[in-house]
Amino acid sequence: MTSYADNSVTVLGLGPMGRALAGAFLNAGLPTTVWNRTPGRDRGLVERGANSAQSAEEAVAASRLTVVCVVNYDASDAILRRDVVTDALKGRTVVSLTADTPDRARDTELWAAAHGIRYLDGAIMTPMATIGTAEAVVIYSGPEQLYREHEPILTVLGGTHTHLGEEVGRAAAYDIALLDIFWTAMAGYAHALAVAKAEGVTARELAPFARGIGEILPPIFEEAAAEVDLATFSGEDNPITSAVSSIAHIVHTSETHGIDAGVMRAAEGWARRAIGLGHGTDGFMRITDVLSQH
Ligand code: NDP
């Protein structure tokens, strides 16, 4: 029988994020075993004391806890759901820090239970460079007792760690919702810079004002969250009829320059639907309610 230290950890997947995770475990002095599909990615980690496994099954057998961090669950399934690896994982814990959907996490929980593997899902909400620092944010879901058992090792990844509940899909649900904000904002910024450029405004000229827009958002997010949970949607300060007029100006200016306004057209369509349903005096967040009606 293989013996391993209680604080041993294996990292499967050595992309930028997997390497950062393994680096944080090594910095904390934990016995760390690493493996990656493409060989050679572990060089720097081995120099820092990591054990380099020749196969995924050898890697998972080396530790009580395996952290898998690859591009998506198709990739992690390709690694974990081979018989030799699945057998080696029996009785051990897998923490997935691979981003994917809530359904994939639920499916993995069923697979893990059927094979005697203990499983937690997780998501990393901050960039690779934050790992091991106070800025890192990592969320988890799945059995709380399992999370508490491995918490001392997981906290070395730094920053804020939150267990969101026993329902294993919750971490991925938060991840999806938060990435929705991030990518919609990034798409908005890319689009805004294209429209500004067409009007002769450089990105650098706009940037300080763009930062100002970013800075007014946090309190608006808080207020909007309360409105959505209470279904109040007050439009007293800024009714949706006013918002839709502002959005229409963006669509018009974009299309005057031949710039696709698809994202803004979608937002305008949602707002007009809310108005058509009789909510014209409500605030913009009424859209959440309209989108939820199927
Ligand atoms: P990638 O998302 O590009 O993942 C690269 C890793 O996936 C490599 O180890 C690669 O192996 C492996 N991989 C890809 N396809 C397969 C496959 N079919 N079979 C086996 N392994 C495969 O880079 P990151 O490391 O940055 O990201 C890993 C996860 O972390 C992702 O889910 C990402 O969304 C998440 N994340 C990343 C952040 C970041 O700042 N980088 C921030 C927050 C979350 P190989 O080397 O062999 O190609």
CSV table of C-alpha atoms and ligand atoms in Angstrom, one decimal:
chain,number,residue,atom,x,y,z
A,1,MET,CA,0.0,0.0,0.0
A,2,THR,CA,1.3,3.5,-0.9
A,3,SER,CA,2.0,5.7,2.1
A,4,TYR,CA,1.6,9.4,2.0
A,5,ALA,CA,1.8,12.3,4.5
A,6,ASP,CA,-1.6,13.7,5.6
A,7,ASN,CA,-0.7,17.1,4.2
A,8,SER,CA,0.4,15.7,0.9
A,9,VAL,CA,-1.3,17.2,-2.2
A,10,THR,CA,-1.3,16.4,-5.9
A,11,VAL,CA,-1.9,18.9,-8.7
A,12,LEU,CA,-3.1,17.6,-12.0
A,13,GLY,CA,-2.8,20.2,-14.8
A,14,LEU,CA,0.1,22.5,-15.1
A,15,GLY,CA,-1.2,25.4,-17.2
A,16,PRO,CA,-0.6,28.9,-15.8
A,17,MET,CA,-3.2,28.3,-13.0
A,18,GLY,CA,-2.1,24.7,-12.1
A,19,ARG,CA,1.5,25.9,-11.8
A,20,ALA,CA,0.5,28.8,-9.5
A,21,LEU,CA,-1.5,26.4,-7.3
A,22,ALA,CA,1.4,23.9,-7.1
A,23,GLY,CA,3.8,26.8,-6.4
A,24,ALA,CA,1.6,27.9,-3.5
A,25,PHE,CA,1.5,24.4,-2.0
A,26,LEU,CA,5.3,24.2,-2.3
A,27,ASN,CA,5.8,27.6,-0.7
A,28,ALA,CA,3.8,26.3,2.2
A,29,GLY,CA,6.2,23.4,2.5
A,30,LEU,CA,3.5,20.7,1.6
A,31,PRO,CA,4.7,17.5,0.0
A,32,THR,CA,3.5,18.3,-3.6
A,33,THR,CA,3.2,15.9,-6.5
A,34,VAL,CA,2.5,17.2,-10.0
A,35,TRP,CA,1.5,15.8,-13.4
A,36,ASN,CA,0.5,17.3,-16.7
A,37,ARG,CA,-0.7,15.7,-20.0
A,38,THR,CA,2.2,17.4,-21.9
A,39,PRO,CA,5.5,16.6,-20.2
A,40,GLY,CA,8.0,19.3,-19.3
A,41,ARG,CA,5.6,21.8,-17.8
A,42,ASP,CA,6.8,20.8,-14.3
A,43,ARG,CA,10.4,21.8,-14.7
A,44,GLY,CA,10.4,24.9,-12.5
A,45,LEU,CA,8.2,23.2,-9.9
A,46,VAL,CA,10.5,20.2,-9.6
A,47,GLU,CA,13.5,22.6,-9.1
A,48,ARG,CA,11.5,23.9,-6.1
A,49,GLY,CA,11.0,20.4,-4.6
A,50,ALA,CA,7.8,19.0,-6.3
A,51,ASN,CA,7.7,15.3,-7.1
A,52,SER,CA,7.1,14.7,-10.8
A,53,ALA,CA,4.8,11.8,-11.5
A,54,GLN,CA,5.1,9.8,-14.7
A,55,SER,CA,1.4,9.2,-15.0
A,56,ALA,CA,-1.9,10.6,-13.6
A,57,GLU,CA,-2.5,7.4,-11.7
A,58,GLU,CA,0.9,7.6,-10.0
A,59,ALA,CA,0.2,11.3,-9.2
A,60,VAL,CA,-3.1,10.7,-7.5
A,61,ALA,CA,-1.8,7.7,-5.6
A,62,ALA,CA,0.9,9.9,-4.0
A,63,SER,CA,-1.5,12.1,-2.0
A,64,ARG,CA,-4.6,12.1,0.1
A,65,LEU,CA,-5.9,15.2,-1.8
A,66,THR,CA,-5.8,15.8,-5.5
A,67,VAL,CA,-6.5,19.2,-7.0
A,68,VAL,CA,-7.3,19.2,-10.7
A,69,CYS,CA,-7.1,22.4,-12.7
A,70,VAL,CA,-7.3,22.0,-16.4
A,71,VAL,CA,-9.1,23.9,-19.2
A,72,ASN,CA,-12.6,22.3,-18.6
A,73,TYR,CA,-14.4,19.2,-17.5
A,74,ASP,CA,-13.9,17.4,-20.8
A,75,ALA,CA,-10.2,17.6,-20.1
A,76,SER,CA,-10.6,16.6,-16.4
A,77,ASP,CA,-12.9,13.7,-17.4
A,78,ALA,CA,-10.2,12.6,-19.9
A,79,ILE,CA,-7.7,12.4,-17.0
A,80,LEU,CA,-9.9,11.2,-14.1
A,81,ARG,CA,-12.3,8.8,-15.8
A,82,ARG,CA,-9.7,6.3,-17.0
A,83,ASP,CA,-10.0,3.1,-15.0
A,84,VAL,CA,-6.5,3.1,-13.6
A,85,VAL,CA,-6.9,6.7,-12.4
A,86,THR,CA,-10.4,6.1,-11.0
A,87,ASP,CA,-9.2,3.0,-9.2
A,88,ALA,CA,-6.2,4.9,-7.7
A,89,LEU,CA,-8.6,7.7,-6.5
A,90,LYS,CA,-10.8,5.4,-4.5
A,91,GLY,CA,-11.0,6.7,-0.9
A,92,ARG,CA,-9.2,9.9,-1.7
A,93,THR,CA,-10.4,13.4,-2.3
A,94,VAL,CA,-10.6,15.3,-5.5
A,95,VAL,CA,-11.0,19.1,-5.5
A,96,SER,CA,-11.8,20.4,-8.9
A,97,LEU,CA,-10.6,24.0,-9.5
A,98,THR,CA,-11.4,23.6,-13.2
A,99,ALA,CA,-14.0,26.0,-14.5
A,100,ASP,CA,-17.1,24.6,-16.1
A,101,THR,CA,-20.9,24.5,-15.6
A,102,PRO,CA,-23.0,23.6,-12.5
A,103,ASP,CA,-24.3,20.5,-14.4
A,104,ARG,CA,-20.8,19.2,-15.0
A,105,ALA,CA,-20.1,19.5,-11.2
A,106,ARG,CA,-23.3,17.6,-10.4
A,107,ASP,CA,-22.5,14.9,-12.9
A,108,THR,CA,-19.0,14.6,-11.5
A,109,GLU,CA,-20.4,14.2,-8.0
A,110,LEU,CA,-22.5,11.2,-9.2
A,111,TRP,CA,-19.5,9.7,-10.9
A,112,ALA,CA,-17.3,10.2,-7.8
A,113,ALA,CA,-19.9,8.7,-5.4
A,114,ALA,CA,-20.3,5.6,-7.7
A,115,HIS,CA,-16.5,5.0,-7.4
A,116,GLY,CA,-16.0,5.8,-3.7
A,117,ILE,CA,-14.2,9.1,-4.4
A,118,ARG,CA,-14.7,12.1,-2.2
A,119,TYR,CA,-15.4,15.2,-4.3
A,120,LEU,CA,-15.6,19.0,-3.9
A,121,ASP,CA,-16.1,21.5,-6.6
A,122,GLY,CA,-14.4,24.9,-6.5
A,123,ALA,CA,-13.8,28.0,-8.7
A,124,ILE,CA,-11.0,30.5,-8.6
A,125,MET,CA,-12.4,34.0,-9.0
A,126,THR,CA,-9.2,36.0,-9.3
A,127,PRO,CA,-6.3,35.9,-11.8
A,128,MET,CA,-3.4,33.4,-11.6
A,129,ALA,CA,-1.0,36.1,-10.2
A,130,THR,CA,-3.2,36.4,-7.0
A,131,ILE,CA,-2.7,32.8,-6.0
A,132,GLY,CA,-0.8,32.6,-2.6
A,133,THR,CA,-1.5,36.3,-1.9
A,134,ALA,CA,-4.2,38.1,0.1
A,135,GLU,CA,-6.0,39.0,-3.1
A,136,ALA,CA,-7.0,35.4,-4.1
A,137,VAL,CA,-10.7,34.5,-4.0
A,138,VAL,CA,-11.6,30.8,-4.1
A,139,ILE,CA,-15.1,29.4,-3.7
A,140,TYR,CA,-16.1,25.8,-2.9
A,141,SER,CA,-19.3,23.7,-2.8
A,142,GLY,CA,-20.0,20.1,-1.8
A,143,PRO,CA,-20.0,18.3,1.5
A,144,GLU,CA,-19.1,20.8,4.3
A,145,GLN,CA,-17.3,18.2,6.4
A,146,LEU,CA,-15.0,17.3,3.5
A,147,TYR,CA,-14.3,21.0,2.9
A,148,ARG,CA,-13.4,21.5,6.6
A,149,GLU,CA,-11.2,18.4,6.5
A,150,HIS,CA,-9.1,19.8,3.7
A,151,GLU,CA,-9.4,23.5,4.6
A,152,PRO,CA,-5.9,23.7,6.2
A,153,ILE,CA,-4.3,22.7,2.9
A,154,LEU,CA,-6.7,24.8,0.7
A,155,THR,CA,-6.1,28.0,2.7
A,156,VAL,CA,-2.5,28.1,1.6
A,157,LEU,CA,-3.8,29.2,-1.8
A,158,GLY,CA,-4.2,32.5,0.0
A,159,GLY,CA,-6.9,35.2,0.2
A,160,THR,CA,-10.6,34.5,0.8
A,161,HIS,CA,-12.0,31.0,0.8
A,162,THR,CA,-15.7,30.5,1.0
A,163,HIS,CA,-17.7,27.3,1.3
A,164,LEU,CA,-21.0,28.1,-0.4
A,165,GLY,CA,-23.0,25.1,0.6
A,166,GLU,CA,-23.5,21.4,0.2
A,167,GLU,CA,-25.1,21.5,-3.2
A,168,VAL,CA,-22.1,20.8,-5.4
A,169,GLY,CA,-23.2,23.0,-8.3
A,170,ARG,CA,-23.2,26.3,-6.3
A,171,ALA,CA,-19.5,27.2,-6.8
A,172,ALA,CA,-19.9,26.8,-10.6
A,173,ALA,CA,-23.2,28.7,-10.4
A,174,TYR,CA,-21.5,31.7,-8.7
A,175,ASP,CA,-18.6,31.4,-11.2
A,176,ILE,CA,-20.9,31.5,-14.2
A,177,ALA,CA,-22.9,34.5,-12.8
A,178,LEU,CA,-19.7,36.4,-12.0
A,179,LEU,CA,-18.1,35.6,-15.3
A,180,ASP,CA,-21.3,36.8,-16.9
A,181,ILE,CA,-20.6,40.2,-15.3
A,182,PHE,CA,-17.0,40.1,-16.3
A,183,TRP,CA,-17.3,39.2,-19.9
A,184,THR,CA,-20.3,41.4,-20.6
A,185,ALA,CA,-18.3,44.3,-19.1
A,186,MET,CA,-15.2,43.4,-21.2
A,187,ALA,CA,-17.4,43.1,-24.3
A,188,GLY,CA,-18.9,46.5,-23.4
A,189,TYR,CA,-15.5,48.1,-23.0
A,190,ALA,CA,-14.1,46.6,-26.2
A,191,HIS,CA,-17.2,47.9,-28.0
A,192,ALA,CA,-17.0,51.3,-26.4
A,193,LEU,CA,-13.4,51.7,-27.4
A,194,ALA,CA,-14.3,50.9,-31.0
A,195,VAL,CA,-17.1,53.5,-31.0
A,196,ALA,CA,-14.9,56.1,-29.3
A,197,LYS,CA,-12.1,55.4,-31.9
A,198,ALA,CA,-14.6,55.9,-34.7
A,199,GLU,CA,-15.4,59.3,-33.2
A,200,GLY,CA,-11.7,60.2,-33.0
A,201,VAL,CA,-11.3,59.5,-29.3
A,202,THR,CA,-8.3,57.3,-28.3
A,203,ALA,CA,-8.6,54.5,-25.8
A,204,ARG,CA,-6.1,56.3,-23.5
A,205,GLU,CA,-8.2,59.5,-23.7
A,206,LEU,CA,-11.3,57.6,-22.6
A,207,ALA,CA,-9.6,55.4,-20.0
A,208,PRO,CA,-9.7,57.8,-17.0
A,209,PHE,CA,-13.5,58.4,-17.6
A,210,ALA,CA,-14.0,54.6,-18.1
A,211,ARG,CA,-12.4,54.0,-14.7
A,212,GLY,CA,-15.0,56.5,-13.3
A,213,ILE,CA,-17.8,54.4,-14.7
A,214,GLY,CA,-16.3,51.3,-13.1
A,215,GLU,CA,-16.1,53.1,-9.8
A,216,ILE,CA,-19.8,54.1,-9.7
A,217,LEU,CA,-20.9,50.4,-10.2
A,218,PRO,CA,-20.2,48.8,-6.8
A,219,PRO,CA,-22.9,50.7,-4.8
A,220,ILE,CA,-25.3,50.4,-7.8
A,221,PHE,CA,-24.7,46.6,-7.7
A,222,GLU,CA,-25.6,46.4,-4.0
A,223,GLU,CA,-28.7,48.5,-4.4
A,224,ALA,CA,-29.8,46.5,-7.5
A,225,ALA,CA,-29.3,43.2,-5.6
A,226,ALA,CA,-31.7,44.3,-2.9
A,227,GLU,CA,-34.2,45.4,-5.5
A,228,VAL,CA,-34.1,42.1,-7.3
A,229,ASP,CA,-34.5,40.0,-4.1
A,230,LEU,CA,-37.4,42.2,-3.0
A,231,ALA,CA,-38.8,42.6,-6.5
A,232,THR,CA,-39.2,46.4,-5.9
A,233,PHE,CA,-37.5,47.8,-9.1
A,234,SER,CA,-37.9,51.4,-8.2
A,235,GLY,CA,-37.5,53.7,-11.2
A,236,GLU,CA,-38.0,56.9,-9.4
A,237,ASP,CA,-34.5,58.3,-10.1
A,238,ASN,CA,-34.0,56.7,-13.5
A,239,PRO,CA,-36.9,54.9,-15.1
A,240,ILE,CA,-36.4,52.3,-17.8
A,241,THR,CA,-37.9,54.6,-20.4
A,242,SER,CA,-34.9,56.9,-19.9
A,243,ALA,CA,-32.4,54.1,-19.9
A,244,VAL,CA,-33.8,52.8,-23.2
A,245,SER,CA,-33.4,56.2,-24.8
A,246,SER,CA,-29.7,56.3,-23.7
A,247,ILE,CA,-29.2,52.8,-25.1
A,248,ALA,CA,-30.8,53.7,-28.4
A,249,HIS,CA,-28.2,56.6,-28.8
A,250,ILE,CA,-25.4,54.0,-28.5
A,251,VAL,CA,-27.0,51.7,-31.1
A,252,HIS,CA,-27.5,54.7,-33.4
A,253,THR,CA,-23.9,56.0,-33.1
A,254,SER,CA,-22.4,52.5,-33.5
A,255,GLU,CA,-24.3,51.7,-36.6
A,256,THR,CA,-23.6,55.1,-38.1
A,257,HIS,CA,-20.0,54.0,-38.1
A,258,GLY,CA,-20.8,50.5,-39.4
A,259,ILE,CA,-20.0,49.0,-36.0
A,260,ASP,CA,-22.1,46.0,-34.9
A,261,ALA,CA,-24.3,47.0,-32.0
A,262,GLY,CA,-25.7,43.5,-31.3
A,263,VAL,CA,-25.0,43.5,-27.5
A,264,MET,CA,-26.7,46.9,-27.0
A,265,ARG,CA,-29.5,45.9,-29.3
A,266,ALA,CA,-30.1,42.9,-27.1
A,267,ALA,CA,-30.2,45.2,-24.0
A,268,GLU,CA,-32.5,47.6,-25.8
A,269,GLY,CA,-34.8,44.7,-26.7
A,270,TRP,CA,-35.1,43.5,-23.1
A,271,ALA,CA,-35.8,47.1,-21.9
A,272,ARG,CA,-38.5,47.6,-24.6
A,273,ARG,CA,-40.0,44.3,-23.6
A,274,ALA,CA,-40.3,45.4,-20.0
A,275,ILE,CA,-41.9,48.7,-21.1
A,276,GLY,CA,-44.3,46.8,-23.3
A,277,LEU,CA,-45.3,44.7,-20.3
A,278,GLY,CA,-46.3,47.9,-18.5
A,279,HIS,CA,-43.1,48.4,-16.4
A,280,GLY,CA,-42.0,51.7,-18.0
A,281,THR,CA,-41.9,53.6,-14.7
A,282,ASP,CA,-39.8,50.8,-13.1
A,283,GLY,CA,-35.9,50.9,-13.0
A,284,PHE,CA,-33.6,49.0,-15.3
A,285,MET,CA,-33.3,46.0,-13.1
A,286,ARG,CA,-36.9,45.0,-13.9
A,287,ILE,CA,-35.1,43.3,-16.8
A,288,THR,CA,-34.0,40.5,-14.4
A,289,ASP,CA,-37.6,39.7,-13.8
A,290,VAL,CA,-38.6,39.9,-17.5
A,291,LEU,CA,-35.7,37.6,-18.4
A,292,SER,CA,-36.8,35.1,-15.8
A,293,GLN,CA,-40.3,34.8,-17.4
A,294,HIS,CA,-40.2,32.0,-19.9
B,1,NDP,P1,-6.0,26.6,-19.5
B,1,NDP,O1,-7.4,26.9,-19.2
B,1,NDP,O2,-5.5,26.8,-20.8
B,1,NDP,O3,-5.7,25.0,-19.1
B,1,NDP,C1,-4.5,24.5,-19.4
B,1,NDP,C2,-4.4,23.1,-18.8
B,1,NDP,O4,-5.4,22.2,-19.3
B,1,NDP,C3,-3.1,22.4,-19.2
B,1,NDP,O5,-2.6,21.7,-18.1
B,1,NDP,C4,-3.5,21.5,-20.3
B,1,NDP,O6,-2.6,20.4,-20.5
B,1,NDP,C5,-4.8,21.0,-19.8
B,1,NDP,N1,-5.6,20.4,-20.8
B,1,NDP,C6,-6.2,21.0,-21.9
B,1,NDP,N2,-6.9,20.0,-22.6
B,1,NDP,C7,-6.6,18.8,-22.0
B,1,NDP,C8,-7.0,17.5,-22.3
B,1,NDP,N3,-7.8,17.2,-23.3
B,1,NDP,N4,-6.6,16.5,-21.4
B,1,NDP,C9,-5.8,16.8,-20.4
B,1,NDP,N5,-5.4,18.0,-20.1
B,1,NDP,C10,-5.8,19.0,-20.9
B,1,NDP,O7,-5.0,27.4,-18.5
B,1,NDP,P2,-5.1,27.8,-16.9
B,1,NDP,O8,-4.1,26.9,-16.2
B,1,NDP,O9,-4.9,29.2,-16.8
B,1,NDP,O10,-6.6,27.5,-16.4
B,1,NDP,C11,-6.9,26.3,-15.8
B,1,NDP,C12,-8.3,26.5,-15.2
B,1,NDP,O11,-8.3,27.6,-14.2
B,1,NDP,C13,-9.4,26.9,-16.2
B,1,NDP,O12,-10.6,26.2,-15.9
B,1,NDP,C14,-9.5,28.4,-16.0
B,1,NDP,O13,-10.8,28.8,-16.4
B,1,NDP,C15,-9.3,28.5,-14.5
B,1,NDP,N6,-8.9,29.9,-14.1
B,1,NDP,C16,-7.8,30.4,-14.7
B,1,NDP,C17,-7.4,31.7,-14.3
B,1,NDP,C18,-6.1,32.3,-14.8
B,1,NDP,O14,-5.8,33.4,-14.4
B,1,NDP,N7,-5.3,31.6,-15.6
B,1,NDP,C19,-8.2,32.5,-13.4
B,1,NDP,C20,-9.4,31.8,-12.9
B,1,NDP,C21,-9.7,30.6,-13.3
B,1,NDP,P3,-1.5,20.5,-21.7
B,1,NDP,O15,-0.4,21.3,-21.1
B,1,NDP,O16,-1.1,19.1,-21.9
B,1,NDP,O17,-2.1,21.2,-22.9
